[in-house]
Amino acid sequence: MNRRTVLLGVPALLLSGCGRWQVEYENGLDPVESSLWKLQNVDVRVPSSLSVSNDNTYAPNADIVWHGEPFGDRRAQVGRILDEGIRRGAAPLSGTRPVTIVARLDHFHAVTPAAVARAPGAVHNIAYAVQVFDARTADPITEAETIQADLEAFVGDAAVVAQLQGRGQRPRLVDHIARVTAGWLGLGEDQRRAFGSVGR
């Protein structure tokens, strides 16, 4: 794919990048089992091996792309988004067995200002692995599972309106991860779905 090719002012990458995206994981947890748990801690790990790009291009080639906050430690910023989303989604756990949810970020490719301003569509492409441990013994309770949590991004006028309404990229992504987490834990509606959109 030649990312420098331009057709009618729209990068060919975007025109030919229409694909299938998804919220997906192999096995949701049994709500009967998870109802016995109480969230004590969330441990989010962002490997130093993940590449980071701050390039304001349509689709930077990196594992972490994040422009939804002022310039800073992007690994820490996206780690906090994942942490907040998982904590919010798991907050309804009201059992007696304290648990820790460990999450390892694999991919966090949000959209850039360039894509928001000029792309016909875009997708936040997020993937992470999660596992539940007994908080007292550190014994694993579940198998590690990869969650794909893609989300359609707002672009153009829709992005401006969303930002004015307090639904910018960060709050949307925290809320999305929370809903996916709740669904995975059997606490809320199953969020698994597939959708088509242009994107990276």
PDB file of C-alpha atoms in Angstrom:
ATOM      1  CA  MET A   1       0.000   0.000   0.000  1.00  0.00           C
ATOM      2  CA  ASN A   2       1.488   3.325  -1.066  1.00  0.00           C
ATOM      3  CA  ARG A   3       0.621   5.752   1.703  1.00  0.00           C
ATOM      4  CA  ARG A   4       1.860   8.740  -0.273  1.00  0.00           C
ATOM      5  CA  THR A   5      -0.598   8.359  -3.099  1.00  0.00           C
ATOM      6  CA  VAL A   6      -3.296  11.019  -3.078  1.00  0.00           C
ATOM      7  CA  LEU A   7      -6.559  10.848  -5.001  1.00  0.00           C
ATOM      8  CA  LEU A   8      -8.907  13.830  -5.001  1.00  0.00           C
ATOM      9  CA  GLY A   9      -7.196  15.180  -1.900  1.00  0.00           C
ATOM     10  CA  VAL A  10      -7.940  12.076   0.193  1.00  0.00           C
ATOM     11  CA  PRO A  11      -5.078   9.674   0.934  1.00  0.00           C
ATOM     12  CA  ALA A  12      -5.471   6.353  -0.802  1.00  0.00           C
ATOM     13  CA  LEU A  13      -4.730   4.746   2.532  1.00  0.00           C
ATOM     14  CA  LEU A  14      -8.101   5.903   3.791  1.00  0.00           C
ATOM     15  CA  LEU A  15      -9.959   4.983   0.630  1.00  0.00           C
ATOM     16  CA  SER A  16      -8.522   1.496   0.504  1.00  0.00           C
ATOM     17  CA  GLY A  17      -8.349   1.005   4.280  1.00  0.00           C
ATOM     18  CA  CYS A  18     -11.998   0.144   4.754  1.00  0.00           C
ATOM     19  CA  GLY A  19     -12.094  -3.019   6.781  1.00  0.00           C
ATOM     20  CA  ARG A  20     -13.769  -4.989   9.509  1.00  0.00           C
ATOM     21  CA  TRP A  21     -13.242  -3.965  13.108  1.00  0.00           C
ATOM     22  CA  GLN A  22     -14.555  -5.559  16.242  1.00  0.00           C
ATOM     23  CA  VAL A  23     -15.130  -5.755  19.928  1.00  0.00           C
ATOM     24  CA  GLU A  24     -14.211  -9.353  20.590  1.00  0.00           C
ATOM     25  CA  TYR A  25     -12.913 -11.832  23.140  1.00  0.00           C
ATOM     26  CA  GLU A  26     -13.164 -15.602  23.110  1.00  0.00           C
ATOM     27  CA  ASN A  27     -14.962 -16.276  26.368  1.00  0.00           C
ATOM     28  CA  GLY A  28     -16.974 -14.016  28.607  1.00  0.00           C
ATOM     29  CA  LEU A  29     -16.826 -14.849  32.310  1.00  0.00           C
ATOM     30  CA  ASP A  30     -19.550 -16.702  34.165  1.00  0.00           C
ATOM     31  CA  PRO A  31     -21.596 -14.084  36.053  1.00  0.00           C
ATOM     32  CA  VAL A  32     -22.311 -16.646  38.770  1.00  0.00           C
ATOM     33  CA  GLU A  33     -18.580 -16.869  39.446  1.00  0.00           C
ATOM     34  CA  SER A  34     -17.791 -13.180  39.025  1.00  0.00           C
ATOM     35  CA  SER A  35     -20.638 -12.250  41.385  1.00  0.00           C
ATOM     36  CA  LEU A  36     -18.504 -13.720  44.181  1.00  0.00           C
ATOM     37  CA  TRP A  37     -15.669 -11.249  43.519  1.00  0.00           C
ATOM     38  CA  LYS A  38     -14.940  -7.792  44.856  1.00  0.00           C
ATOM     39  CA  LEU A  39     -12.472  -5.602  42.979  1.00  0.00           C
ATOM     40  CA  GLN A  40      -9.480  -4.720  45.129  1.00  0.00           C
ATOM     41  CA  ASN A  41      -6.999  -3.564  42.519  1.00  0.00           C
ATOM     42  CA  VAL A  42      -6.274  -3.122  38.828  1.00  0.00           C
ATOM     43  CA  ASP A  43      -2.715  -3.591  37.602  1.00  0.00           C
ATOM     44  CA  VAL A  44      -2.189  -2.179  34.108  1.00  0.00           C
ATOM     45  CA  ARG A  45       1.079  -2.920  32.358  1.00  0.00           C
ATOM     46  CA  VAL A  46       2.267  -1.057  29.279  1.00  0.00           C
ATOM     47  CA  PRO A  47       5.338  -2.857  27.913  1.00  0.00           C
ATOM     48  CA  SER A  48       8.331  -0.662  27.133  1.00  0.00           C
ATOM     49  CA  SER A  49       8.687  -2.621  23.901  1.00  0.00           C
ATOM     50  CA  LEU A  50       5.562  -0.970  22.453  1.00  0.00           C
ATOM     51  CA  SER A  51       6.467   1.689  19.918  1.00  0.00           C
ATOM     52  CA  VAL A  52       5.080   5.223  20.281  1.00  0.00           C
ATOM     53  CA  SER A  53       4.446   7.865  17.631  1.00  0.00           C
ATOM     54  CA  ASN A  54       3.457  11.495  18.050  1.00  0.00           C
ATOM     55  CA  ASP A  55       3.376  12.109  14.290  1.00  0.00           C
ATOM     56  CA  ASN A  56       0.297  13.999  13.172  1.00  0.00           C
ATOM     57  CA  THR A  57      -0.262  11.962  10.047  1.00  0.00           C
ATOM     58  CA  TYR A  58      -3.285   9.939   8.990  1.00  0.00           C
ATOM     59  CA  ALA A  59      -2.041   6.599  10.279  1.00  0.00           C
ATOM     60  CA  PRO A  60       1.336   6.586  12.065  1.00  0.00           C
ATOM     61  CA  ASN A  61       2.959   3.180  12.113  1.00  0.00           C
ATOM     62  CA  ALA A  62       3.252   2.546  15.865  1.00  0.00           C
ATOM     63  CA  ASP A  63       1.718   0.507  18.650  1.00  0.00           C
ATOM     64  CA  ILE A  64       0.703   3.584  20.650  1.00  0.00           C
ATOM     65  CA  VAL A  65      -0.790   6.628  18.956  1.00  0.00           C
ATOM     66  CA  TRP A  66      -2.530   9.078  21.255  1.00  0.00           C
ATOM     67  CA  HIS A  67      -3.241  12.793  20.779  1.00  0.00           C
ATOM     68  CA  GLY A  68      -6.237  13.167  23.103  1.00  0.00           C
ATOM     69  CA  GLU A  69      -4.211  14.789  25.891  1.00  0.00           C
ATOM     70  CA  PRO A  70      -1.396  17.356  25.984  1.00  0.00           C
ATOM     71  CA  PHE A  71       2.007  16.069  24.927  1.00  0.00           C
ATOM     72  CA  GLY A  72       3.555  13.890  27.605  1.00  0.00           C
ATOM     73  CA  ASP A  73       4.308  10.299  28.509  1.00  0.00           C
ATOM     74  CA  ARG A  74       1.993   8.546  26.079  1.00  0.00           C
ATOM     75  CA  ARG A  75       2.535   5.127  27.667  1.00  0.00           C
ATOM     76  CA  ALA A  76       1.438   6.478  31.040  1.00  0.00           C
ATOM     77  CA  GLN A  77      -1.507   8.338  29.530  1.00  0.00           C
ATOM     78  CA  VAL A  78      -2.978   5.354  27.686  1.00  0.00           C
ATOM     79  CA  GLY A  79      -2.238   3.141  30.696  1.00  0.00           C
ATOM     80  CA  ARG A  80      -4.391   5.419  32.839  1.00  0.00           C
ATOM     81  CA  ILE A  81      -7.211   5.275  30.283  1.00  0.00           C
ATOM     82  CA  LEU A  82      -7.161   1.480  30.381  1.00  0.00           C
ATOM     83  CA  ASP A  83      -6.939   1.492  34.181  1.00  0.00           C
ATOM     84  CA  GLU A  84      -9.880   3.876  34.602  1.00  0.00           C
ATOM     85  CA  GLY A  85     -12.022   1.976  32.122  1.00  0.00           C
ATOM     86  CA  ILE A  86     -11.415  -1.401  33.748  1.00  0.00           C
ATOM     87  CA  ARG A  87     -11.997  -0.009  37.260  1.00  0.00           C
ATOM     88  CA  ARG A  88     -15.270   1.587  36.211  1.00  0.00           C
ATOM     89  CA  GLY A  89     -16.476  -1.535  34.431  1.00  0.00           C
ATOM     90  CA  ALA A  90     -15.575  -3.791  37.362  1.00  0.00           C
ATOM     91  CA  ALA A  91     -16.846  -1.437  40.076  1.00  0.00           C
ATOM     92  CA  PRO A  92     -20.226  -3.248  40.442  1.00  0.00           C
ATOM     93  CA  LEU A  93     -18.479  -6.417  41.669  1.00  0.00           C
ATOM     94  CA  SER A  94     -19.940  -6.800  45.136  1.00  0.00           C
ATOM     95  CA  GLY A  95     -18.894 -10.244  46.357  1.00  0.00           C
ATOM     96  CA  THR A  96     -16.566 -11.150  49.198  1.00  0.00           C
ATOM     97  CA  ARG A  97     -13.524 -12.570  47.389  1.00  0.00           C
ATOM     98  CA  PRO A  98     -11.052  -9.744  46.685  1.00  0.00           C
ATOM     99  CA  VAL A  99      -9.579  -9.879  43.195  1.00  0.00           C
ATOM    100  CA  THR A 100      -6.982  -8.063  41.148  1.00  0.00           C
ATOM    101  CA  ILE A 101      -7.454  -7.594  37.422  1.00  0.00           C
ATOM    102  CA  VAL A 102      -4.147  -7.531  35.572  1.00  0.00           C
ATOM    103  CA  ALA A 103      -4.163  -6.013  32.095  1.00  0.00           C
ATOM    104  CA  ARG A 104      -1.346  -5.826  29.557  1.00  0.00           C
ATOM    105  CA  LEU A 105      -1.757  -3.305  26.780  1.00  0.00           C
ATOM    106  CA  ASP A 106      -0.935  -4.681  23.345  1.00  0.00           C
ATOM    107  CA  HIS A 107      -2.130  -1.905  21.043  1.00  0.00           C
ATOM    108  CA  PHE A 108      -3.618   1.552  21.466  1.00  0.00           C
ATOM    109  CA  HIS A 109      -3.936   3.319  18.118  1.00  0.00           C
ATOM    110  CA  ALA A 110      -6.299   6.266  18.497  1.00  0.00           C
ATOM    111  CA  VAL A 111      -6.865   8.815  15.748  1.00  0.00           C
ATOM    112  CA  THR A 112      -4.670  11.831  15.071  1.00  0.00           C
ATOM    113  CA  PRO A 113      -5.787  15.453  14.655  1.00  0.00           C
ATOM    114  CA  ALA A 114      -5.042  15.113  10.938  1.00  0.00           C
ATOM    115  CA  ALA A 115      -7.446  12.191  10.649  1.00  0.00           C
ATOM    116  CA  VAL A 116     -10.076  13.941  12.756  1.00  0.00           C
ATOM    117  CA  ALA A 117      -9.899  17.023  10.536  1.00  0.00           C
ATOM    118  CA  ARG A 118      -9.787  15.443   7.100  1.00  0.00           C
ATOM    119  CA  ALA A 119     -10.543  11.716   7.096  1.00  0.00           C
ATOM    120  CA  PRO A 120     -13.971  10.462   5.957  1.00  0.00           C
ATOM    121  CA  GLY A 121     -13.965   8.047   8.888  1.00  0.00           C
ATOM    122  CA  ALA A 122     -11.605   6.541  11.445  1.00  0.00           C
ATOM    123  CA  VAL A 123     -11.339   3.889  14.148  1.00  0.00           C
ATOM    124  CA  HIS A 124      -9.755   3.724  17.588  1.00  0.00           C
ATOM    125  CA  ASN A 125      -7.922   0.368  17.456  1.00  0.00           C
ATOM    126  CA  ILE A 126      -7.315  -1.016  20.966  1.00  0.00           C
ATOM    127  CA  ALA A 127      -6.230  -4.449  22.193  1.00  0.00           C
ATOM    128  CA  TYR A 128      -5.164  -5.720  25.600  1.00  0.00           C
ATOM    129  CA  ALA A 129      -4.884  -8.956  27.565  1.00  0.00           C
ATOM    130  CA  VAL A 130      -6.660  -9.402  30.917  1.00  0.00           C
ATOM    131  CA  GLN A 131      -6.566 -11.951  33.717  1.00  0.00           C
ATOM    132  CA  VAL A 132      -8.175 -12.104  37.160  1.00  0.00           C
ATOM    133  CA  PHE A 133      -6.147 -13.079  40.246  1.00  0.00           C
ATOM    134  CA  ASP A 134      -7.051 -13.729  43.859  1.00  0.00           C
ATOM    135  CA  ALA A 135      -5.860 -10.561  45.613  1.00  0.00           C
ATOM    136  CA  ARG A 136      -4.860 -12.444  48.778  1.00  0.00           C
ATOM    137  CA  THR A 137      -2.977 -15.400  47.315  1.00  0.00           C
ATOM    138  CA  ALA A 138      -2.025 -14.042  43.850  1.00  0.00           C
ATOM    139  CA  ASP A 139      -3.319 -17.292  42.351  1.00  0.00           C
ATOM    140  CA  PRO A 140      -4.886 -16.933  38.894  1.00  0.00           C
ATOM    141  CA  ILE A 141      -8.657 -17.330  38.822  1.00  0.00           C
ATOM    142  CA  THR A 142      -9.125 -17.021  35.067  1.00  0.00           C
ATOM    143  CA  GLU A 143      -7.065 -17.717  31.994  1.00  0.00           C
ATOM    144  CA  ALA A 144      -5.437 -14.765  30.286  1.00  0.00           C
ATOM    145  CA  GLU A 145      -7.662 -13.477  27.512  1.00  0.00           C
ATOM    146  CA  THR A 146      -7.132 -10.962  24.757  1.00  0.00           C
ATOM    147  CA  ILE A 147      -9.807  -8.317  24.313  1.00  0.00           C
ATOM    148  CA  GLN A 148     -10.140  -6.391  21.073  1.00  0.00           C
ATOM    149  CA  ALA A 149     -11.965  -3.159  21.855  1.00  0.00           C
ATOM    150  CA  ASP A 150     -12.198  -1.157  18.632  1.00  0.00           C
ATOM    151  CA  LEU A 151     -14.447   1.889  18.511  1.00  0.00           C
ATOM    152  CA  GLU A 152     -15.629   4.163  15.733  1.00  0.00           C
ATOM    153  CA  ALA A 153     -13.971   7.576  16.043  1.00  0.00           C
ATOM    154  CA  PHE A 154     -15.708  10.909  15.579  1.00  0.00           C
ATOM    155  CA  VAL A 155     -14.284  12.972  12.742  1.00  0.00           C
ATOM    156  CA  GLY A 156     -15.071  16.355  11.226  1.00  0.00           C
ATOM    157  CA  ASP A 157     -18.062  18.231  12.617  1.00  0.00           C
ATOM    158  CA  ALA A 158     -19.100  15.253  14.740  1.00  0.00           C
ATOM    159  CA  ALA A 159     -15.764  15.424  16.583  1.00  0.00           C
ATOM    160  CA  VAL A 160     -16.221  19.133  17.271  1.00  0.00           C
ATOM    161  CA  VAL A 161     -19.731  18.621  18.634  1.00  0.00           C
ATOM    162  CA  ALA A 162     -18.630  15.685  20.773  1.00  0.00           C
ATOM    163  CA  GLN A 163     -15.794  17.707  22.272  1.00  0.00           C
ATOM    164  CA  LEU A 164     -18.160  20.550  23.147  1.00  0.00           C
ATOM    165  CA  GLN A 165     -20.502  18.067  24.811  1.00  0.00           C
ATOM    166  CA  GLY A 166     -17.727  16.560  26.928  1.00  0.00           C
ATOM    167  CA  ARG A 167     -17.549  13.422  24.784  1.00  0.00           C
ATOM    168  CA  GLY A 168     -14.050  13.864  23.437  1.00  0.00           C
ATOM    169  CA  GLN A 169     -11.716  10.963  22.764  1.00  0.00           C
ATOM    170  CA  ARG A 170     -10.607  10.333  26.339  1.00  0.00           C
ATOM    171  CA  PRO A 171     -14.011  10.127  28.061  1.00  0.00           C
ATOM    172  CA  ARG A 172     -15.423   8.100  25.178  1.00  0.00           C
ATOM    173  CA  LEU A 173     -12.606   5.571  25.351  1.00  0.00           C
ATOM    174  CA  VAL A 174     -12.767   5.239  29.140  1.00  0.00           C
ATOM    175  CA  ASP A 175     -16.518   4.668  28.902  1.00  0.00           C
ATOM    176  CA  HIS A 176     -16.096   2.194  26.052  1.00  0.00           C
ATOM    177  CA  ILE A 177     -13.493   0.134  27.932  1.00  0.00           C
ATOM    178  CA  ALA A 178     -15.756   0.211  30.999  1.00  0.00           C
ATOM    179  CA  ARG A 179     -18.694  -1.180  29.035  1.00  0.00           C
ATOM    180  CA  VAL A 180     -16.524  -3.846  27.399  1.00  0.00           C
ATOM    181  CA  THR A 181     -15.122  -4.825  30.808  1.00  0.00           C
ATOM    182  CA  ALA A 182     -18.583  -5.045  32.355  1.00  0.00           C
ATOM    183  CA  GLY A 183     -19.758  -7.223  29.483  1.00  0.00           C
ATOM    184  CA  TRP A 184     -16.706  -9.487  29.768  1.00  0.00           C
ATOM    185  CA  LEU A 185     -17.300  -9.891  33.513  1.00  0.00           C
ATOM    186  CA  GLY A 186     -20.955 -10.725  32.968  1.00  0.00           C
ATOM    187  CA  LEU A 187     -22.031  -7.543  34.738  1.00  0.00           C
ATOM    188  CA  GLY A 188     -23.589  -5.785  31.780  1.00  0.00           C
ATOM    189  CA  GLU A 189     -24.600  -6.045  28.168  1.00  0.00           C
ATOM    190  CA  ASP A 190     -22.293  -8.043  25.923  1.00  0.00           C
ATOM    191  CA  GLN A 191     -20.528  -5.459  23.765  1.00  0.00           C
ATOM    192  CA  ARG A 192     -19.112  -7.884  21.211  1.00  0.00           C
ATOM    193  CA  ARG A 193     -19.791  -6.836  17.648  1.00  0.00           C
ATOM    194  CA  ALA A 194     -18.147  -6.243  14.286  1.00  0.00           C
ATOM    195  CA  PHE A 195     -18.381  -3.149  12.133  1.00  0.00           C
ATOM    196  CA  GLY A 196     -16.958  -1.753   8.942  1.00  0.00           C
ATOM    197  CA  SER A 197     -15.110   1.536   8.670  1.00  0.00           C
ATOM    198  CA  VAL A 198     -12.133   3.149   7.042  1.00  0.00           C
ATOM    199  CA  GLY A 199      -9.119   3.212   9.313  1.00  0.00           C
ATOM    200  CA  ARG A 200      -5.592   2.048   9.894  1.00  0.00           C
TER     201      ARG A 200
END
